[in-house]
PDB file of C-alpha atoms and ligand atoms in Angstrom:
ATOM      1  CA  UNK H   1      -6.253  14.128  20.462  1.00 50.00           C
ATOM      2  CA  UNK H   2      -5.120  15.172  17.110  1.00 51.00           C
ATOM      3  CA  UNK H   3      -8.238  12.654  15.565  1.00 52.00           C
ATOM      4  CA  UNK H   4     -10.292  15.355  16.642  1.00 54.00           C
ATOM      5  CA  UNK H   5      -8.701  18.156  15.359  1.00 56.00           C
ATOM      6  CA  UNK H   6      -8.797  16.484  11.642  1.00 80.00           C
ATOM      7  CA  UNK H   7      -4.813  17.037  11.311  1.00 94.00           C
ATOM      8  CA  UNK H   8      -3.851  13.319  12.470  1.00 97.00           C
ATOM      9  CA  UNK H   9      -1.623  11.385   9.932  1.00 98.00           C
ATOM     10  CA  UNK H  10      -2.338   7.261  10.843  1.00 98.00           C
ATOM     11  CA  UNK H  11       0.832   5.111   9.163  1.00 98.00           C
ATOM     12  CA  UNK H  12       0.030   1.953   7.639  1.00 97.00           C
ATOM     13  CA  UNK H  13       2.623  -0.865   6.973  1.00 95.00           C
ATOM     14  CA  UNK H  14       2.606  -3.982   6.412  1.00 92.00           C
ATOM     15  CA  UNK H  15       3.055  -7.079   3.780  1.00 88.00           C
ATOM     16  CA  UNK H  16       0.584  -7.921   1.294  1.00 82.00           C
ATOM     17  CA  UNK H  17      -2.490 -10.167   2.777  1.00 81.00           C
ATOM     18  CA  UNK H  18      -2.328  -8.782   6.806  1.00 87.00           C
ATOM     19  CA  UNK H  19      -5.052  -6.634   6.533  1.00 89.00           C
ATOM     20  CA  UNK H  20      -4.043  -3.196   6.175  1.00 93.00           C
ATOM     21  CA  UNK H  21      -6.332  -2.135   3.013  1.00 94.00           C
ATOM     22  CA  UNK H  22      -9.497  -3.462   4.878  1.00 95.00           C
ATOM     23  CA  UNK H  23      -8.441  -2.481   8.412  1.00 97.00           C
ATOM     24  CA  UNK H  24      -7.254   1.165   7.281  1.00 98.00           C
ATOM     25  CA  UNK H  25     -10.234   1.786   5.018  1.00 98.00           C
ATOM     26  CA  UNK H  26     -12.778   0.672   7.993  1.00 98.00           C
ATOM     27  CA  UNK H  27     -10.428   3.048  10.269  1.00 98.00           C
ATOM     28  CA  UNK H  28     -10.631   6.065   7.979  1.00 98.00           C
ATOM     29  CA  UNK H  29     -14.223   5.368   7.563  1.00 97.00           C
ATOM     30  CA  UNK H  30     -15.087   5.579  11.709  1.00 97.00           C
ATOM     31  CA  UNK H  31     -13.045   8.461  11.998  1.00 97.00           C
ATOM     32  CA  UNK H  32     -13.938  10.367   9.449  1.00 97.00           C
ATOM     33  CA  UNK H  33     -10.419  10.409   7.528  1.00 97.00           C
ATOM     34  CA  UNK H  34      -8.908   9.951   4.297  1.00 98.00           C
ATOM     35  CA  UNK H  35      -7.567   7.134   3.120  1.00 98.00           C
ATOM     36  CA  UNK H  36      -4.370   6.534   0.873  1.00 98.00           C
ATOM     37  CA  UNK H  37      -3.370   2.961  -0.662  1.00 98.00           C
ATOM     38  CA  UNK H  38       0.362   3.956  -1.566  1.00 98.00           C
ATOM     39  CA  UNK H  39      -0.043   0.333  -3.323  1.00 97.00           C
ATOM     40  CA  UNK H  40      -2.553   1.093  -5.658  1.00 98.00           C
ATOM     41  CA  UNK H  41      -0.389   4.382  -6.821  1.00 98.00           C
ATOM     42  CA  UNK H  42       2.914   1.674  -7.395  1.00 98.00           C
ATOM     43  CA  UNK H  43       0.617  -0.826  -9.348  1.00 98.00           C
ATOM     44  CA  UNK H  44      -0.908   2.286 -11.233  1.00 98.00           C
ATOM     45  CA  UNK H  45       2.877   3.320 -12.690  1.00 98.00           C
ATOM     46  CA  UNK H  46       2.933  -0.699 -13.268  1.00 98.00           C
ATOM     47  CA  UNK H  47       0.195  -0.753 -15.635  1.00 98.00           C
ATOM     48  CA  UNK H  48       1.596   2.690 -17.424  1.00 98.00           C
ATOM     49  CA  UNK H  49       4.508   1.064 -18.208  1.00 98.00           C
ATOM     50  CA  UNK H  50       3.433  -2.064 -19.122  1.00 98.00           C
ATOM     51  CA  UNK H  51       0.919  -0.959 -21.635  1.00 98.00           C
ATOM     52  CA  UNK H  52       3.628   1.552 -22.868  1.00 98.00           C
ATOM     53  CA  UNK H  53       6.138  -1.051 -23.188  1.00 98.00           C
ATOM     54  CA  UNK H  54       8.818  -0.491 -20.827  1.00 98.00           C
ATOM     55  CA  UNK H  55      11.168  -3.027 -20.350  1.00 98.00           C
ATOM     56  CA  UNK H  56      10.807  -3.813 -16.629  1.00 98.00           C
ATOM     57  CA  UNK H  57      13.888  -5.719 -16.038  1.00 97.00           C
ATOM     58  CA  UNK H  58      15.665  -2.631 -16.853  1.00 98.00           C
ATOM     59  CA  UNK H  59      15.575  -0.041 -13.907  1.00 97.00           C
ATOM     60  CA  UNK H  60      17.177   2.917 -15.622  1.00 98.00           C
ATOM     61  CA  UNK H  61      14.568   2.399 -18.689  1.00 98.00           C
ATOM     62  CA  UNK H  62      12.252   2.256 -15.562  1.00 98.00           C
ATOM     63  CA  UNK H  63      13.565   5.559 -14.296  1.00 98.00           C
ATOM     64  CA  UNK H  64      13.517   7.466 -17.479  1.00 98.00           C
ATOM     65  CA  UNK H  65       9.531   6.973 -17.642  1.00 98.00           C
ATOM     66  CA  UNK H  66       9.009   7.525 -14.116  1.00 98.00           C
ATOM     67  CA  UNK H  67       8.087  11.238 -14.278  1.00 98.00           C
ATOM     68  CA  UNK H  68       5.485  10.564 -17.776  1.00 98.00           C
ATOM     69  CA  UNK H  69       2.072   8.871 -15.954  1.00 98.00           C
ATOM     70  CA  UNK H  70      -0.183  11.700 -14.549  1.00 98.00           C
ATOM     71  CA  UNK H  71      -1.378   9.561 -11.305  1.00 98.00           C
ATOM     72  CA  UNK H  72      -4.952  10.951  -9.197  1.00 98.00           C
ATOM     73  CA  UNK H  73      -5.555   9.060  -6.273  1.00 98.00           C
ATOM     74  CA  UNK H  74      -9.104   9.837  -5.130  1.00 97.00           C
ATOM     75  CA  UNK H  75      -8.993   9.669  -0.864  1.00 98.00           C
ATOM     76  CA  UNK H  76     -12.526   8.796   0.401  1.00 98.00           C
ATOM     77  CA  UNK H  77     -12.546   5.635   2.520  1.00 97.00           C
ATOM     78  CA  UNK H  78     -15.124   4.446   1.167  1.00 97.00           C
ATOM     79  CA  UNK H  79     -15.319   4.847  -2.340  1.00 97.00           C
ATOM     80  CA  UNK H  80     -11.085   5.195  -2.872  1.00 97.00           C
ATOM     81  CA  UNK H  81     -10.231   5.878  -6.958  1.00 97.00           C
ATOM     82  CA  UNK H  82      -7.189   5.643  -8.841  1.00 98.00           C
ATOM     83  CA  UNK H  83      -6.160   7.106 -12.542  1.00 98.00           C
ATOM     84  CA  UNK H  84      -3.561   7.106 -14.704  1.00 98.00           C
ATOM     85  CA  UNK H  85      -3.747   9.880 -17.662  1.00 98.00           C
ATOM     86  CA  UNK H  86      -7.218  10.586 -16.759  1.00 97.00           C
ATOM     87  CA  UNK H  87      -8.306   6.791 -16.818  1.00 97.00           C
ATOM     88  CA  UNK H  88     -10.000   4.814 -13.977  1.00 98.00           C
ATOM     89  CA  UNK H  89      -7.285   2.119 -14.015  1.00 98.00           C
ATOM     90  CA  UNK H  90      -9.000   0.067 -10.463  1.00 96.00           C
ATOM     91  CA  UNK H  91      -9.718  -3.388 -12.174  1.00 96.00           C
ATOM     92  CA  UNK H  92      -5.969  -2.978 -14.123  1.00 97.00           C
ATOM     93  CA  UNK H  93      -4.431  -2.453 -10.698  1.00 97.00           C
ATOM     94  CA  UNK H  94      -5.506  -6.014  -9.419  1.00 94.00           C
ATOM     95  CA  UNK H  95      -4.744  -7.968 -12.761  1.00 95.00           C
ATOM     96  CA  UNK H  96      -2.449 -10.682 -12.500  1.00 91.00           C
ATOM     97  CA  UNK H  97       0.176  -9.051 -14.948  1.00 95.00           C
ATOM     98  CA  UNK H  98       0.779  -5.916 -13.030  1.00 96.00           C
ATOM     99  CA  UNK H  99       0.830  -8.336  -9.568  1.00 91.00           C
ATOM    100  CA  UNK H 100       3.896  -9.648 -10.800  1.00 92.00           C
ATOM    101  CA  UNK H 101       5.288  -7.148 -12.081  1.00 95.00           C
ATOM    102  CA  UNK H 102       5.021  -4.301  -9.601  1.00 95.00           C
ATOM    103  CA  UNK H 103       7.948  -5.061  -7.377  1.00 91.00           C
ATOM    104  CA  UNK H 104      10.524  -4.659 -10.105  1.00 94.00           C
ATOM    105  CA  UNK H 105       8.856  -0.823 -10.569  1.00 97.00           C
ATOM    106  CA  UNK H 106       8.970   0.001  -6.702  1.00 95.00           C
ATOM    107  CA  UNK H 107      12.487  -1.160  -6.173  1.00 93.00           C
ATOM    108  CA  UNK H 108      13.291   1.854  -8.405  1.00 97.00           C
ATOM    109  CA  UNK H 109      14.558   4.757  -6.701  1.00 97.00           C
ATOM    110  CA  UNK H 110      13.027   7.284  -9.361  1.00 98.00           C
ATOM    111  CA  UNK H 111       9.552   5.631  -8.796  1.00 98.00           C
ATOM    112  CA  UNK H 112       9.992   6.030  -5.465  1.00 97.00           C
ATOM    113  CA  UNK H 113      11.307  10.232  -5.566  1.00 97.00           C
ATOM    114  CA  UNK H 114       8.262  10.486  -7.489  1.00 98.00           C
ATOM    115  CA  UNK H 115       5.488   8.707  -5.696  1.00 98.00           C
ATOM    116  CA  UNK H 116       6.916  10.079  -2.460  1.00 98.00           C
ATOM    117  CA  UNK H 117       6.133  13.996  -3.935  1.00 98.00           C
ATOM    118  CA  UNK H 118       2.835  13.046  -4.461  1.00 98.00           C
ATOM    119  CA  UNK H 119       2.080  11.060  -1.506  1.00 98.00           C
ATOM    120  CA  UNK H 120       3.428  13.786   0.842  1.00 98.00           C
ATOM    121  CA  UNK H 121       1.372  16.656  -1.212  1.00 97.00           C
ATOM    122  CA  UNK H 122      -1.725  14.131  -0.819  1.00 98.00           C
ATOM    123  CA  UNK H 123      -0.877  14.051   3.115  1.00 98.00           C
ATOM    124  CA  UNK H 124      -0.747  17.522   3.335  1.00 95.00           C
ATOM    125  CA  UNK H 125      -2.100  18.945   6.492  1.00 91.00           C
ATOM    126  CA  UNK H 126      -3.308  15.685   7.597  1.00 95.00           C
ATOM    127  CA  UNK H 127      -6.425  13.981   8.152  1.00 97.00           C
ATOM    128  CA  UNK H 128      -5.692  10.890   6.734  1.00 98.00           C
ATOM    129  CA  UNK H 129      -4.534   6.956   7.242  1.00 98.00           C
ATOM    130  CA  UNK H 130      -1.986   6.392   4.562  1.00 98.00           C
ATOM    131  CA  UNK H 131      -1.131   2.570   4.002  1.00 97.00           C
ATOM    132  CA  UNK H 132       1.885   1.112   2.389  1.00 96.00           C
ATOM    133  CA  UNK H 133       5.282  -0.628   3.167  1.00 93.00           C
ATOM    134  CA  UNK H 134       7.085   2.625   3.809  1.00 94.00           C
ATOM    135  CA  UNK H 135       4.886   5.380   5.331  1.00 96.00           C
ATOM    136  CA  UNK H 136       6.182   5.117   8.900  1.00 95.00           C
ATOM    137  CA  UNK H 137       9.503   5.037   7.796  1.00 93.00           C
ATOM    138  CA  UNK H 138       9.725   7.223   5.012  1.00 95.00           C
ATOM    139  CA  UNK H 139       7.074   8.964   3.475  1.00 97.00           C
ATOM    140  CA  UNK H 140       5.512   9.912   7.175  1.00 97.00           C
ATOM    141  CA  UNK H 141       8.052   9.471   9.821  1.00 96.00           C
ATOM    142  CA  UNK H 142       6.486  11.993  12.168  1.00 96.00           C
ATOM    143  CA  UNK H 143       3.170  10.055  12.135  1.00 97.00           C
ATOM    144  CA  UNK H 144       1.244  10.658  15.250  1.00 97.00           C
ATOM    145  CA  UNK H 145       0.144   7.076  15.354  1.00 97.00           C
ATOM    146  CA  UNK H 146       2.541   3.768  13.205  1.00 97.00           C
ATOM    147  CA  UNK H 147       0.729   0.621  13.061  1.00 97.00           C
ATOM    148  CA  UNK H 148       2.882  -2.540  11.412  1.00 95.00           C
ATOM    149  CA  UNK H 149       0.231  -4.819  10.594  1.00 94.00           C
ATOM    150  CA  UNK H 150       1.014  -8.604  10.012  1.00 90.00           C
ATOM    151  CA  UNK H 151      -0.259 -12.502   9.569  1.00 88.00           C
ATOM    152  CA  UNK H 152       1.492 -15.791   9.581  1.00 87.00           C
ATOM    153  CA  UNK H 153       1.860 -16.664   5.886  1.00 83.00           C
ATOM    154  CA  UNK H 154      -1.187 -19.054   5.383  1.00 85.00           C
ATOM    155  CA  UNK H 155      -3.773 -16.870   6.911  1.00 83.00           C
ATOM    156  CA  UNK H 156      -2.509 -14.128   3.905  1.00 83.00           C
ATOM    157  CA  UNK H 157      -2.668 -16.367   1.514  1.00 84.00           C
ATOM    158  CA  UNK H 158      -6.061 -17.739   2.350  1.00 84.00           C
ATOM    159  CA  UNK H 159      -7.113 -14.362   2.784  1.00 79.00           C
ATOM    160  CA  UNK H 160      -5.558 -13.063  -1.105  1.00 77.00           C
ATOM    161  CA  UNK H 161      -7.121 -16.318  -2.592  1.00 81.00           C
ATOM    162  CA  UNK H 162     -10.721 -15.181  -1.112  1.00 80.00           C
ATOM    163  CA  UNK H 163     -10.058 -11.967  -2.745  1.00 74.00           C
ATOM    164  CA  UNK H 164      -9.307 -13.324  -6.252  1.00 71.00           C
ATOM    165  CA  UNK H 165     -11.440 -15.949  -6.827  1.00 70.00           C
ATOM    166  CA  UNK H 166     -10.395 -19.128  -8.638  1.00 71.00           C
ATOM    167  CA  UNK H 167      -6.714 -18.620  -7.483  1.00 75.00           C
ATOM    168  CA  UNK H 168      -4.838 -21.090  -5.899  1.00 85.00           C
ATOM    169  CA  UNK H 169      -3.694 -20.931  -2.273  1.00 86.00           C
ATOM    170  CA  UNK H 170      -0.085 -22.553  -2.215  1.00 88.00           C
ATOM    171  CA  UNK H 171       0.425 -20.514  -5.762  1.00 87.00           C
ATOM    172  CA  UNK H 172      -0.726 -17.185  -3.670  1.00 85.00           C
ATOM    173  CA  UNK H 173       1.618 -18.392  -0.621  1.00 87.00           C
ATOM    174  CA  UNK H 174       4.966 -18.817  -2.948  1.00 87.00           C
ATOM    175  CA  UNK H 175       4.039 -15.682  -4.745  1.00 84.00           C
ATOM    176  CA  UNK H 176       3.466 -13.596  -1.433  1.00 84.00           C
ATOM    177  CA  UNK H 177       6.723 -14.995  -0.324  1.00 86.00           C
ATOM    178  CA  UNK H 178       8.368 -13.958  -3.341  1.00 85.00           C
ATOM    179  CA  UNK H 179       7.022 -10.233  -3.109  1.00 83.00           C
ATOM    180  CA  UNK H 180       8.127 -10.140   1.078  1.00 83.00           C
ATOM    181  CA  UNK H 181      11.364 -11.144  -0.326  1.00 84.00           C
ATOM    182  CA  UNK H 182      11.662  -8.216  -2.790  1.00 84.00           C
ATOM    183  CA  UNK H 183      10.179  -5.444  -1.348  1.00 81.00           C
ATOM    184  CA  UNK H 184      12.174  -6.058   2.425  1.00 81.00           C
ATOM    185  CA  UNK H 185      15.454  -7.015   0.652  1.00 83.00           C
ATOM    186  CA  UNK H 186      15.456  -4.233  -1.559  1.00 81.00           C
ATOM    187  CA  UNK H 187      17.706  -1.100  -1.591  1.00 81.00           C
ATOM    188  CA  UNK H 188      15.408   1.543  -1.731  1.00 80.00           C
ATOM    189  CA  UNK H 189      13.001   2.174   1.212  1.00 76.00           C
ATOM    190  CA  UNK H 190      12.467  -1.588   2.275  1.00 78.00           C
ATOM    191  CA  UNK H 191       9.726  -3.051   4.473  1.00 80.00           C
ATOM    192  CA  UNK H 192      10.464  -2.146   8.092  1.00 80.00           C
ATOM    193  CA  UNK H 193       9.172  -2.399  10.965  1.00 85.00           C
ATOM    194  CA  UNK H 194       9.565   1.866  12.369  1.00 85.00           C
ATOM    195  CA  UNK H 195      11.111   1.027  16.142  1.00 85.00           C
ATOM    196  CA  UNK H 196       7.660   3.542  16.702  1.00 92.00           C
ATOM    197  CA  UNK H 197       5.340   1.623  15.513  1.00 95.00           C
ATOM    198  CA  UNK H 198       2.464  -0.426  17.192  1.00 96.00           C
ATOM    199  CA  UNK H 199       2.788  -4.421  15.632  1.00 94.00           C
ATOM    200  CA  UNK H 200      -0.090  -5.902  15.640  1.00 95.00           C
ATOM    201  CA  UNK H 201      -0.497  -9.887  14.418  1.00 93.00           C
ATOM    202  CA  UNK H 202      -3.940 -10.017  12.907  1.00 92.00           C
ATOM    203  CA  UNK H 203      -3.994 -14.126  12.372  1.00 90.00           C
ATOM    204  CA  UNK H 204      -6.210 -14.585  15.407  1.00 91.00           C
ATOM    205  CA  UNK H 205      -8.560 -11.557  14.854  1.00 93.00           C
ATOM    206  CA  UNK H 206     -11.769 -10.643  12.980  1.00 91.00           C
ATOM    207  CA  UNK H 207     -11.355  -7.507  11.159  1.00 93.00           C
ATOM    208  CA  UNK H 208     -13.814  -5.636  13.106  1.00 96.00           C
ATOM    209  CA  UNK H 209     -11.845  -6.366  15.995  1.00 96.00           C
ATOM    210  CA  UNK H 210      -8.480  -5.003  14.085  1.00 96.00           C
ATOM    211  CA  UNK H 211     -10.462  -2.060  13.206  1.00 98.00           C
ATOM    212  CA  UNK H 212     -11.522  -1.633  17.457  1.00 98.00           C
ATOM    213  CA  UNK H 213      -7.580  -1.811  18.235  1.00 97.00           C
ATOM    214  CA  UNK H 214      -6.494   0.634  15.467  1.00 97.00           C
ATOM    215  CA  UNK H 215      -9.566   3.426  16.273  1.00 97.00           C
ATOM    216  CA  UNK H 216      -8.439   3.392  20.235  1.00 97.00           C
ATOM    217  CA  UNK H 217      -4.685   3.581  19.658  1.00 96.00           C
ATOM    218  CA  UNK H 218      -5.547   6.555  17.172  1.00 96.00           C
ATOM    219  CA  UNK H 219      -8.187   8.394  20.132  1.00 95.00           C
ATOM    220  CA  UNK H 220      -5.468   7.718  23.022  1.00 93.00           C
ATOM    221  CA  UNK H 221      -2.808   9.833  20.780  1.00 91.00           C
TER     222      UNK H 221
HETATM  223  O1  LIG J   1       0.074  -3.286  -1.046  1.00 64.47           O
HETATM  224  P1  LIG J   1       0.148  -3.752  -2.486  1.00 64.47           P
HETATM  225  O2  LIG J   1       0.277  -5.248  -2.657  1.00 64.47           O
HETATM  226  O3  LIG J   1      -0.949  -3.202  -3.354  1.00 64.47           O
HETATM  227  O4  LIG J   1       1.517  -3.104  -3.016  1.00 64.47           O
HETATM  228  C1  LIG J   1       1.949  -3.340  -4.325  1.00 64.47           C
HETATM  229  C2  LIG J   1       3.469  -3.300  -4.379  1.00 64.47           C
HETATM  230  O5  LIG J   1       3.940  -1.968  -4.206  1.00 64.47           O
HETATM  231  C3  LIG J   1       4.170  -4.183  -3.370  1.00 64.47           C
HETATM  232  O6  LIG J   1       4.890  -5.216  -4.046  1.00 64.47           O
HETATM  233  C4  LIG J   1       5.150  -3.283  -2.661  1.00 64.47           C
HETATM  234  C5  LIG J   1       5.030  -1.941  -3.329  1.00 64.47           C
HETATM  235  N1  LIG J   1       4.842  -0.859  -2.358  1.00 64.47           N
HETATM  236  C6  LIG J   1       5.949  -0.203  -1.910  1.00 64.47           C
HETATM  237  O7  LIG J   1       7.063  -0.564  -2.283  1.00 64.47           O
HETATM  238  N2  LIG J   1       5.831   0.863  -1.065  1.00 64.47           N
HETATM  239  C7  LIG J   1       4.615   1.252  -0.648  1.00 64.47           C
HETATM  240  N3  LIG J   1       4.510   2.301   0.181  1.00 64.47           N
HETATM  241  C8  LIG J   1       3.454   0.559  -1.069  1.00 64.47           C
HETATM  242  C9  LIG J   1       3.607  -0.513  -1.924  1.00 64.47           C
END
């Protein structure tokens, strides 16, 4: 199996709230991989152009800034970084602002050119679980092993709300709803399910258990 040899590329997708940071971190972790959030790079161009001032309901204004942020994505499972311009930006990632915000930035096909370079130069040789809405599709369609991770609505909600505490649930619902909209509706590189991949409905399972599936569908491939 290609696990072994350290060159295995493990795709990720999935909407927001199904699972996939936890379960591909805790895969990564057992298997001794790398670990990518493609997320965390999209919400890391957010916060460069918010706090730079780009108008956000403009795409080309979008575009035109696209190339400026210097992005670092640091790949260990268990300890995964992210910097913009030299700056540990992981708390600005998660703030409310840039949650809202983010799906006007990745619906922009100059975002996207650019992210992909880097994601695909991060991939490299392999080695790695790479998580995101696109990576089976896109950014890794030759991926030895596509999992499309999902959750009935509720259960992602609840699950988002126990992440940020104090939030409200049927606020998180609408605005996970809102998100799915955007990001599978959009044209650029929408959510998909790859007719390759493995779909896997986490509502009735622990995480540990998520983690058990995804480790022996990576080992049989
Ligand atoms: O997984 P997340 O919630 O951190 O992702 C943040 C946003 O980035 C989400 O609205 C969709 C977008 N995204 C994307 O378009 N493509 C990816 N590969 C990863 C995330």
């Amino acid at each position: 199996m290609s696990a072994e040899s350290g060159s295995v590329v493990v795709a990720m997708d999935g909407p927001s709230g199904s699972g996939k940071s936890s379960t591909a971190r805790g895969v990564a972790a057992r298997l001794g991989l790398r670990y990518l959030d493609t997320g965390a790079q999209f919400r890391a161009m957010t916060v460069w152009m918010l706090r730079h001032h780009v108008d956000l309901s403009d795409p080309e204004a979008v575009a035109a800034a696209a190339d400026r942020p210097e992005l670092a994505s640091g790949t260990d499972p268990r300890h995964p970084t992210i910097c913009v311009d030299g700056e540990d930006v992981a708390e600005s990632i998660r703030s409310d602002e840039t949650t809202r915000s983010v799906s006007a930035v990745a619906s922009v096909p100059a975002v996207r050119k650019r992210l992909l370079e880097l994601q695909r130069s991060i991939i490299g040789a392999g080695g790695i679980v790479v998580e995101g809405r696109d990576i089976g599709s896109v950014v890794a369609p030759d991926a030895d092993v596509k999992i499309y991770l999902t959750a009935d609505s509720a259960a992602r909600a609840a699950r988002r709300t126990a992440e940020q505490r104090g939030a409200d649930v049927a606020a998180t619902e609408a605005d996970l709803q809102r998100r799915d909209r955007i990001d599978s509706t959009r044209a650029a590189a929408p959510l998909t399910i790859p007719d390759d991949a493995v779909h896997i409905d986490t509502t009735p399972y622990t995480l540990a258990e998520v983690i058990d599936q995804v480790v022996a569908l990576v080992r049989e491939s």
